[in-house]
mmCIF file of C-alpha atoms in Angstrom:
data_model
loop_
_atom_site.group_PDB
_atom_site.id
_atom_site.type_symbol
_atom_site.label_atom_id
_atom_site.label_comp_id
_atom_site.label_asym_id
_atom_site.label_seq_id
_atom_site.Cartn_x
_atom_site.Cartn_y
_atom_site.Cartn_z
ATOM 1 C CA UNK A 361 -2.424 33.143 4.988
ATOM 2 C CA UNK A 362 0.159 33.418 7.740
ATOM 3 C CA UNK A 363 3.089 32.464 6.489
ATOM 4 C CA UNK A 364 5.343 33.088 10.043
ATOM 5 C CA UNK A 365 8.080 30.141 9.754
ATOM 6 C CA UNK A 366 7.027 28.758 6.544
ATOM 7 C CA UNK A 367 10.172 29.732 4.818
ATOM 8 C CA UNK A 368 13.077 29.300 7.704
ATOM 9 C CA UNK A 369 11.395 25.789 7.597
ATOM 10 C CA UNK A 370 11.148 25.119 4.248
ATOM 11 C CA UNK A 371 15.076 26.437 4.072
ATOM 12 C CA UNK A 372 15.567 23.834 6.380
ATOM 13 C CA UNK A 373 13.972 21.324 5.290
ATOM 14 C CA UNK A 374 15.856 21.918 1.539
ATOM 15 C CA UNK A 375 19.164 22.047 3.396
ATOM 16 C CA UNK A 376 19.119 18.519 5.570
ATOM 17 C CA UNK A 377 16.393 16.363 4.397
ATOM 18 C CA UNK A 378 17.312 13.578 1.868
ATOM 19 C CA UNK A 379 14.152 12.774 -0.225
ATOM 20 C CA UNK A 380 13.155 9.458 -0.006
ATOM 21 C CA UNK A 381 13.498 8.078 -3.800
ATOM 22 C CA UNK A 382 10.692 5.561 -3.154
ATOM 23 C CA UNK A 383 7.941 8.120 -2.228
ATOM 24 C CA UNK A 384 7.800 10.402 -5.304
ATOM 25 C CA UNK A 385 5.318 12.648 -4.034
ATOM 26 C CA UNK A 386 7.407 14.003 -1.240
ATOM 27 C CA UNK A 387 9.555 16.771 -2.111
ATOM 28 C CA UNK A 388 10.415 19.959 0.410
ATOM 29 C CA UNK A 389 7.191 22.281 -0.785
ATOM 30 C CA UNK A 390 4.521 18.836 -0.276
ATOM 31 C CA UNK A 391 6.573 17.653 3.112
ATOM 32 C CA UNK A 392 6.346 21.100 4.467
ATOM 33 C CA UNK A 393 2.496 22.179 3.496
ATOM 34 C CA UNK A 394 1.181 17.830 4.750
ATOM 35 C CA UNK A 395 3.065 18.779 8.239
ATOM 36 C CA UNK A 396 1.260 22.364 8.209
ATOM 37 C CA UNK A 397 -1.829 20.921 7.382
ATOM 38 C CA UNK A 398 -1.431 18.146 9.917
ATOM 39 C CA UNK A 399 -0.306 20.965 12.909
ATOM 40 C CA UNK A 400 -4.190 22.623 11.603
ATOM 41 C CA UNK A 401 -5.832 19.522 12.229
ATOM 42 C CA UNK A 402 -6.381 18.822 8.802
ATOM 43 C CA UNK A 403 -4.177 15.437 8.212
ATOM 44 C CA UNK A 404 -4.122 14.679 4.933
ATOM 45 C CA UNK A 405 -1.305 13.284 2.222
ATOM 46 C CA UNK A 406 1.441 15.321 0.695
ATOM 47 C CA UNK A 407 0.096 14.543 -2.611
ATOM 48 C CA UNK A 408 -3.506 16.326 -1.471
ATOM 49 C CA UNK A 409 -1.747 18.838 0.595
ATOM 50 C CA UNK A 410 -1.008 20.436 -2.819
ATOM 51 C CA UNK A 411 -4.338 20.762 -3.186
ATOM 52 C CA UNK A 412 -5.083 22.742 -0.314
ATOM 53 C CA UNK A 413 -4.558 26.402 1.170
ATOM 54 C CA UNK A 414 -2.995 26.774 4.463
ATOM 55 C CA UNK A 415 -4.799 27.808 7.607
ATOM 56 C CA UNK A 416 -2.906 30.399 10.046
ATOM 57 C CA UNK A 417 -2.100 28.352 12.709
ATOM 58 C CA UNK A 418 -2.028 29.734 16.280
ATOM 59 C CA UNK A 419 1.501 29.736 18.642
ATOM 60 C CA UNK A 420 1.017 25.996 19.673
ATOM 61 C CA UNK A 421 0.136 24.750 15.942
ATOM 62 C CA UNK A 422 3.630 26.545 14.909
ATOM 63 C CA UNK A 423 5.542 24.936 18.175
ATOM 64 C CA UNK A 424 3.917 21.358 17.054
ATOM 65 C CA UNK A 425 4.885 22.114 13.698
ATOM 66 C CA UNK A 426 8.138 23.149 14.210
ATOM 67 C CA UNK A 427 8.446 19.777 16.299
ATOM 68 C CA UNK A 428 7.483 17.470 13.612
ATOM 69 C CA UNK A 429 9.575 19.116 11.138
ATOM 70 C CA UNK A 430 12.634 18.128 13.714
ATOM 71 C CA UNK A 431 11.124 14.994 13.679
ATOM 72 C CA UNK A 432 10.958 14.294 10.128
ATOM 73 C CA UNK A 433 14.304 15.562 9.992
ATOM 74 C CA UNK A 434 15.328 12.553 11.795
ATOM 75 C CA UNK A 435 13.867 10.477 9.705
ATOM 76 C CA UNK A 436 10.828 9.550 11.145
ATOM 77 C CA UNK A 437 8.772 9.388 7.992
ATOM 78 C CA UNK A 438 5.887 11.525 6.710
ATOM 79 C CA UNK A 439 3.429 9.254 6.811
ATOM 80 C CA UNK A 440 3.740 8.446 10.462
ATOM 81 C CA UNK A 441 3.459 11.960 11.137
ATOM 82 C CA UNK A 442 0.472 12.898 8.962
ATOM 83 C CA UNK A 443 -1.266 9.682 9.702
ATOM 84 C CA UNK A 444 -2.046 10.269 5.910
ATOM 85 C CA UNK A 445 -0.727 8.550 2.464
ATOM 86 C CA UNK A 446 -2.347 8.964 -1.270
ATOM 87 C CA UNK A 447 -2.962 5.448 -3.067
ATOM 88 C CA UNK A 448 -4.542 5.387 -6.292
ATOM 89 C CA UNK A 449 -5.707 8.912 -5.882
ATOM 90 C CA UNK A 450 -7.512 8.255 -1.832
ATOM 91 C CA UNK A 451 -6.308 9.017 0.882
ATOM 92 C CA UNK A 452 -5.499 5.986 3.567
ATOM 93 C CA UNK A 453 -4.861 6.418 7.226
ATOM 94 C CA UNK A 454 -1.659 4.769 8.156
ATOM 95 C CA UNK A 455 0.083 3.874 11.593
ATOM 96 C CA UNK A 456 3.253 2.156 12.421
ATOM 97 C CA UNK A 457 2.400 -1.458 12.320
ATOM 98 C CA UNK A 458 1.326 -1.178 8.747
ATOM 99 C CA UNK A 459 3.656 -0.626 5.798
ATOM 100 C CA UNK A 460 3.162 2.968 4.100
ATOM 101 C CA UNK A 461 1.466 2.420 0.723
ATOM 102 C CA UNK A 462 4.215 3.039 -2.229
ATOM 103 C CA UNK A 463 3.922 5.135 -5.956
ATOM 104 C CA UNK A 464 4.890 1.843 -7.673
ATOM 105 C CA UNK A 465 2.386 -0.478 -5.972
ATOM 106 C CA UNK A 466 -0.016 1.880 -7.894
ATOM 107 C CA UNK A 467 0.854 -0.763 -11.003
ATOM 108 C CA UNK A 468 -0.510 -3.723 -8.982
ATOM 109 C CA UNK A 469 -4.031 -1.601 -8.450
ATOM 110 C CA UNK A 470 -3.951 -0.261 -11.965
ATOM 111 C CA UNK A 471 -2.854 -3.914 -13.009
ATOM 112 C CA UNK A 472 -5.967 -5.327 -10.624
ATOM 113 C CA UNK A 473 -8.717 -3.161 -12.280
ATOM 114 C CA UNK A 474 -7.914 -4.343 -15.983
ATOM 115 C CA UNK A 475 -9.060 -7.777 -14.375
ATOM 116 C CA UNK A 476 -11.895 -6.757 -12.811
ATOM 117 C CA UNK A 477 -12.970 -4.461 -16.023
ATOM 118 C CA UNK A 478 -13.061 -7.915 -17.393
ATOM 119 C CA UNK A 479 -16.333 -8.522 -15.280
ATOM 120 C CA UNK A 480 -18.060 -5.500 -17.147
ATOM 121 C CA UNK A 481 -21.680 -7.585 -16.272
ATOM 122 C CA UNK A 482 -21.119 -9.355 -13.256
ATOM 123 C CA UNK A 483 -23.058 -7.553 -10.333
ATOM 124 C CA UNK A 484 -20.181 -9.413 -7.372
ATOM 125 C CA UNK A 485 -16.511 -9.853 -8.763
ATOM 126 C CA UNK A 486 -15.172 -12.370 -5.727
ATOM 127 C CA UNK A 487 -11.943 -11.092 -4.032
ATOM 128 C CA UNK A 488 -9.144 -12.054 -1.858
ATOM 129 C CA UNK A 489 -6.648 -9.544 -1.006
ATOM 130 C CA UNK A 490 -3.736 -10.883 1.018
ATOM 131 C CA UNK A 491 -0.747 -9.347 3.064
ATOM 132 C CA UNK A 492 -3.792 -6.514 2.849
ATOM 133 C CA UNK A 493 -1.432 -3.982 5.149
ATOM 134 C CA UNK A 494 -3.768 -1.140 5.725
ATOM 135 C CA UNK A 495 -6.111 -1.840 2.836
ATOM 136 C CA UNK A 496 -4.921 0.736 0.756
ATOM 137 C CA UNK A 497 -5.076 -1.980 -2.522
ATOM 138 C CA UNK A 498 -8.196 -3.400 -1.679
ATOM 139 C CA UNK A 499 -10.253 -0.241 -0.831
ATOM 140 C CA UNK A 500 -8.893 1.400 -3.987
ATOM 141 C CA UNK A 501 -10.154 -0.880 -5.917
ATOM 142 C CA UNK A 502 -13.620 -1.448 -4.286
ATOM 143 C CA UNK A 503 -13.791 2.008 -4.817
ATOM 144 C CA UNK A 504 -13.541 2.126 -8.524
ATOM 145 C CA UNK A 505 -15.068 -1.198 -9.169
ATOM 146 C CA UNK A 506 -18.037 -1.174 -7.117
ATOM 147 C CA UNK A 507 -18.946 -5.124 -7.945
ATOM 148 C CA UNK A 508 -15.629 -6.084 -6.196
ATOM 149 C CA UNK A 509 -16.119 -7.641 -3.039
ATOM 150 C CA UNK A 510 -13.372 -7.577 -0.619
ATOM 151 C CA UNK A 511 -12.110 -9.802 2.537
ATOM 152 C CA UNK A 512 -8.596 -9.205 2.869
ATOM 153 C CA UNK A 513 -6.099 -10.572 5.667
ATOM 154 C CA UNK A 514 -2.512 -9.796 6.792
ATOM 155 C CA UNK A 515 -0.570 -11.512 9.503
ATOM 156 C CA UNK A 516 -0.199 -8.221 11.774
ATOM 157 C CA UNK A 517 -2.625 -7.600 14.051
ATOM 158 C CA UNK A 518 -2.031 -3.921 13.704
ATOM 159 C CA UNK A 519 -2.407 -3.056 10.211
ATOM 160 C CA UNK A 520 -5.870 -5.141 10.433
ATOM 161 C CA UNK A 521 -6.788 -2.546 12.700
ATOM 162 C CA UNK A 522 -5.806 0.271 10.426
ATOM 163 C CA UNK A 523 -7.363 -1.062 7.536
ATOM 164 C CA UNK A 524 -10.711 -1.544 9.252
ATOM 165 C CA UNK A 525 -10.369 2.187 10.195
ATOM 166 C CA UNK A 526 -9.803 3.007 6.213
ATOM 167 C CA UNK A 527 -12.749 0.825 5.444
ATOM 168 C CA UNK A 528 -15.022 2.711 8.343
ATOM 169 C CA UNK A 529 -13.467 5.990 6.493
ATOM 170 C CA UNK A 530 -14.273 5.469 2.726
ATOM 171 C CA UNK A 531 -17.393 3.639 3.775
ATOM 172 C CA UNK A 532 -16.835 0.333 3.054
ATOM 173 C CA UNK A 533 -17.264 -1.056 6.588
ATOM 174 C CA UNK A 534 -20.300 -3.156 5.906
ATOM 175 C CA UNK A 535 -18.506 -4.100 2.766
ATOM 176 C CA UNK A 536 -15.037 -5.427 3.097
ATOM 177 C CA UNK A 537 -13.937 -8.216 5.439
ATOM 178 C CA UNK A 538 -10.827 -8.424 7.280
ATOM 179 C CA UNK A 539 -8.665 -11.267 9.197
ATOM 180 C CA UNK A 540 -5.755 -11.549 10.925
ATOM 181 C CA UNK A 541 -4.077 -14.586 9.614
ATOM 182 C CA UNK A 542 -0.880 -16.073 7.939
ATOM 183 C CA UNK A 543 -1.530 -15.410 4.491
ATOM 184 C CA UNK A 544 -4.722 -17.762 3.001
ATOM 185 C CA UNK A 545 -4.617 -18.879 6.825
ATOM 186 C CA UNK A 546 -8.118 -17.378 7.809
ATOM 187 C CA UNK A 547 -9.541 -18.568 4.475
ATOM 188 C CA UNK A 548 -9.032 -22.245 5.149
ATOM 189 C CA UNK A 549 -12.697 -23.197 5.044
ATOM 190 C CA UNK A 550 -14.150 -25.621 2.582
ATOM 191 C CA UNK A 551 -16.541 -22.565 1.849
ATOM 192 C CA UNK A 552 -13.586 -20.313 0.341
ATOM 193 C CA UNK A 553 -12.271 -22.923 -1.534
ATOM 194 C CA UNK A 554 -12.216 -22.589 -5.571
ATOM 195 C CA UNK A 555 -14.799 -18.820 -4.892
ATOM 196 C CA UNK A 556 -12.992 -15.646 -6.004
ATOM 197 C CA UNK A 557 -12.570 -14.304 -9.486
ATOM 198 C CA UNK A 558 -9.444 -12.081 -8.373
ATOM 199 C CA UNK A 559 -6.601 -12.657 -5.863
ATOM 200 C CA UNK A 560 -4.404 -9.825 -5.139
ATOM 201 C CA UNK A 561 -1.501 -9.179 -3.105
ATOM 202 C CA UNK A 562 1.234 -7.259 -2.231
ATOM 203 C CA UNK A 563 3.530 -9.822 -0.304
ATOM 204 C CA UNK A 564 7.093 -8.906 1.501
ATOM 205 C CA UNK A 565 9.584 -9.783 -0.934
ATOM 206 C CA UNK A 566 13.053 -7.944 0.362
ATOM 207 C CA UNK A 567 15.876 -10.945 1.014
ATOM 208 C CA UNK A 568 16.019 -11.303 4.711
ATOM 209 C CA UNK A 569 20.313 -10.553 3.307
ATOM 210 C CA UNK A 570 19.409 -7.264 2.315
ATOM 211 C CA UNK A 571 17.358 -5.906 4.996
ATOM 212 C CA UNK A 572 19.882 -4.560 7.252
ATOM 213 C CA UNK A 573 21.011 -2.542 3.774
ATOM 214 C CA UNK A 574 17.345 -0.559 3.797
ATOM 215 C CA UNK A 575 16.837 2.775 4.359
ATOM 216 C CA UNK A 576 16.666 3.624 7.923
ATOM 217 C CA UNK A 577 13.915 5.308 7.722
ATOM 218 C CA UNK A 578 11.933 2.259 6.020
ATOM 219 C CA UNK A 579 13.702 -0.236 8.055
ATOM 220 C CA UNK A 580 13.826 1.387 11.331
ATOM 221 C CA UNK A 581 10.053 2.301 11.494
ATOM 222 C CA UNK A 582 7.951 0.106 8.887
ATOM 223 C CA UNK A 583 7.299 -3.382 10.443
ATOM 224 C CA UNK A 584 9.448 -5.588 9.185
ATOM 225 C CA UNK A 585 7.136 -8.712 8.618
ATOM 226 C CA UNK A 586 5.955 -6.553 5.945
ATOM 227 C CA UNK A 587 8.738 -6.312 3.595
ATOM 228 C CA UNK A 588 11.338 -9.188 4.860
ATOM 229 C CA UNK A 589 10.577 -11.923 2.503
ATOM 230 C CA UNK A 590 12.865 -14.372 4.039
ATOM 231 C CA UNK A 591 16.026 -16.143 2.014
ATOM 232 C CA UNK A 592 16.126 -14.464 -1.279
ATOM 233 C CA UNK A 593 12.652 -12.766 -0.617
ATOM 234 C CA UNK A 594 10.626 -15.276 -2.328
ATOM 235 C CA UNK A 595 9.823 -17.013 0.560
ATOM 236 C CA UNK A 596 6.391 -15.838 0.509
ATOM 237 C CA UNK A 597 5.829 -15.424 -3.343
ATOM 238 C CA UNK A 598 6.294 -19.364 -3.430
ATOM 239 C CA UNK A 599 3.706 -19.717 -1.066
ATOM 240 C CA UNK A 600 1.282 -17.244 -2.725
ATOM 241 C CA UNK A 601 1.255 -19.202 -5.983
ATOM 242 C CA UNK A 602 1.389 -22.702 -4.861
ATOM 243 C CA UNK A 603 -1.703 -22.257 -2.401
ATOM 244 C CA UNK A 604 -3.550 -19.294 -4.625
ATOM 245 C CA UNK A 605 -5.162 -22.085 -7.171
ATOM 246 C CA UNK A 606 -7.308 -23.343 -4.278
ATOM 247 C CA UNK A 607 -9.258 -20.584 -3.649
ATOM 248 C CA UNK A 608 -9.679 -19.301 -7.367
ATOM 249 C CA UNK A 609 -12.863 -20.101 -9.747
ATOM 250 C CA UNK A 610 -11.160 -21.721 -12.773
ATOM 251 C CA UNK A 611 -10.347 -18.817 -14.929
ATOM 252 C CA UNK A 612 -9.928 -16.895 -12.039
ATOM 253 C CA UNK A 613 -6.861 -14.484 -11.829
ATOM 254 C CA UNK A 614 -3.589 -14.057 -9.467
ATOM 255 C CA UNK A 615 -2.021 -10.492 -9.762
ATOM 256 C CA UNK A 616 1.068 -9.598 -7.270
ATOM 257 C CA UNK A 617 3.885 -7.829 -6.583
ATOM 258 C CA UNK A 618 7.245 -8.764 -7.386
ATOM 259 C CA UNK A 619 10.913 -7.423 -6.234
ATOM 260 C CA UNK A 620 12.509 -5.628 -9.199
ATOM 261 C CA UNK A 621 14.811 -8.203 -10.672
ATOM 262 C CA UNK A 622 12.369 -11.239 -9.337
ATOM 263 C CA UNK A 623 10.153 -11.066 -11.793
ATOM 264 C CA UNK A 624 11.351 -13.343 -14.810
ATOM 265 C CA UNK A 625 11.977 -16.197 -12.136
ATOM 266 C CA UNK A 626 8.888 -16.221 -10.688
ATOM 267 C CA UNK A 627 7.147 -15.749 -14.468
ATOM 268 C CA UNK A 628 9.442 -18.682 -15.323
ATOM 269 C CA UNK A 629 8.700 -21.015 -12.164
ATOM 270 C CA UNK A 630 4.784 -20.461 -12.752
ATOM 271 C CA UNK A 631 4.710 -21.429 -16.877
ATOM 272 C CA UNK A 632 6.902 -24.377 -16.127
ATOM 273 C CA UNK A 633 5.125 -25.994 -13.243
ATOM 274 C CA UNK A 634 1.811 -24.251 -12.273
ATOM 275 C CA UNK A 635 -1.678 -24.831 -13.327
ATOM 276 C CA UNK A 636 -1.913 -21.225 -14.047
ATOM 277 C CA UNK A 637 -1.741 -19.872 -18.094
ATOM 278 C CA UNK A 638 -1.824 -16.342 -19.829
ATOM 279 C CA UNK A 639 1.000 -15.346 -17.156
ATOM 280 C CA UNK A 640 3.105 -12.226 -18.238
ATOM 281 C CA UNK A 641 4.971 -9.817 -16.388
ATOM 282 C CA UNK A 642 3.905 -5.630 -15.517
ATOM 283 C CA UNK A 643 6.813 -3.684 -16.588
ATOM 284 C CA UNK A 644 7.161 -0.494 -14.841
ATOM 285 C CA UNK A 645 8.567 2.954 -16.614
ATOM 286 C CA UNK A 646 12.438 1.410 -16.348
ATOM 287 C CA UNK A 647 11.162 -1.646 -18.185
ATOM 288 C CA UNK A 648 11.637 -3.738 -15.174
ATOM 289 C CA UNK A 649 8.700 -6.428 -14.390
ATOM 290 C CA UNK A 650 6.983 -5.617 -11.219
ATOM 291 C CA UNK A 651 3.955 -7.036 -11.325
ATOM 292 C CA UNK A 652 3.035 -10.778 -12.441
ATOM 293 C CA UNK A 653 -0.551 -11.615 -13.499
ATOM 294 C CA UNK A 654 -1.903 -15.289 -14.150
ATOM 295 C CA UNK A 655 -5.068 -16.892 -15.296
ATOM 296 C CA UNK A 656 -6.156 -20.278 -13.679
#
């Protein structure tokens, strides 16, 4: 393997870049070898670029490479570079215009597939997945549980368009249906009314207060409509469980995401005045709830 630059970069990389705390994966070796990989025309996550040797790359792969590493030095994140993030173990394609798929969302998916492993002999498990971004939750999951059967919206016209490139790339094109819409907007139909088994979704639920707070690099590259959740960041969480028991079979399930510190309110709110029961609360590794799950 030519290694010509790999350690001046790595050196620099260790000396200026500030890991980003919510993408565990990332650290100076994985940044370095996903930008290599990505300079050799082999894009792929930092998570599977551990995975992988590295190709010699010829003078213009090394100028490229030694360009993004400037770049990502700036702040511009990985995944934007790479095109490439690791969700549940696959690899998505991601652009700007769709949110970059995060380590903790992995406890909605993991979450999601106790449900479905509830259907153990039921050849279609019915599924929504909204505020879809660029699939990442619904694919993973169709992956694993082959009975699930995706459609999937998000307001942004551009992460639709990514996620119908992940479906086209795990092969799930014929399989998973996608909208552009507000929400349960594209769903309105008398058709899609009291269907699915499972409704999943990852909403934006950072206070509109707080978002000027972010990260720069999350706030000044992810979209925005995809984390600002409005006053108090619930603004779409009360929308996603006072319009969710329409389009659930009864016993049908909700399972979302939730802001760390959210979760006991919105637990609260849906066992005092919801038609939902057997709601508890995900608790990730600090003991904080991030992920709420509820049985019509």
């Amino acid at each position: 393997m030519d290694r010509r630059n790999y350690g001046e970069l790595l050196a620099r990389l260790q000396a200026h870049l500030e890991l980003p705390p919510d993408k565990p994966d990332e650290d100076y070796e994985s940044t370095l070898r996903a930008l290599w990989l990505a300079a050799a025309d082999r894009p792929m996550s930092a998570d599977a670029a551990g995975k992988h040797e590295l190709p010699p790359l010829t003078d213009g792969q090394h100028r490229q490479l030694e360009t993004w590493v400037g770049e990502r030095l700036a702040g511009r994140p990985l995944a934007y570079i790479t095109g490439r993030q690791s969700f549940m173990g696959v690899d998505f394609v991601v652009r700007p215009g769709a949110l970059i798929p995060r380590r903790e969302t992995e406890l909605l998916g993991e979450a999601a597939l106790a449900v479905l492993r509830g259907y153990p002999e039921q050849p279609v498990v019915r599924c929504l997945d909204v505020c879809t971004g660029c699939g990442n939750l619904a694919i993973a999951l169709a992956i694993q549980w082959p009975a699930a059967r995706f459609l999937a919206s998000d307001l942004c016209e551009e992460a639709v368009e990514v996620a119908r490139e992940n479906a086209t790339l795990h092969g799930l094109e014929n399989d998973l249906g996608l909208f552009v819409g507000d929400l349960f907007e594209p769903f309105a139909a008398a058709e899609h009314h009291q269907r699915y088994d499972l409704i999943t979704c990852n909403p934006p639920y950072v206070s509109s207060t707080n978002v000027p707070q972010m990260a720069a690099e999350i706030s000044g590259h992810e979209p925005p409509a995809a984390f600002d959740g409005g006053f108090g960041g619930m603004a779409i969480l009360r929308r996603l469980v006072a319009e969710a028991p329409q389009y659930l079979v009864p016993g049908g399930w909700l399972v979302f995401e939730v802001g760390a510190g959210q979760g006991e309110a919105v637990i609260k709110r849906l066992r005092a005045r919801s038609p939902f029961r057997e709601i508890d609360g995900v608790c990730d590794a600090a003991g904080t709830v991030r992920v709420v799950t509820a049985r019509l």
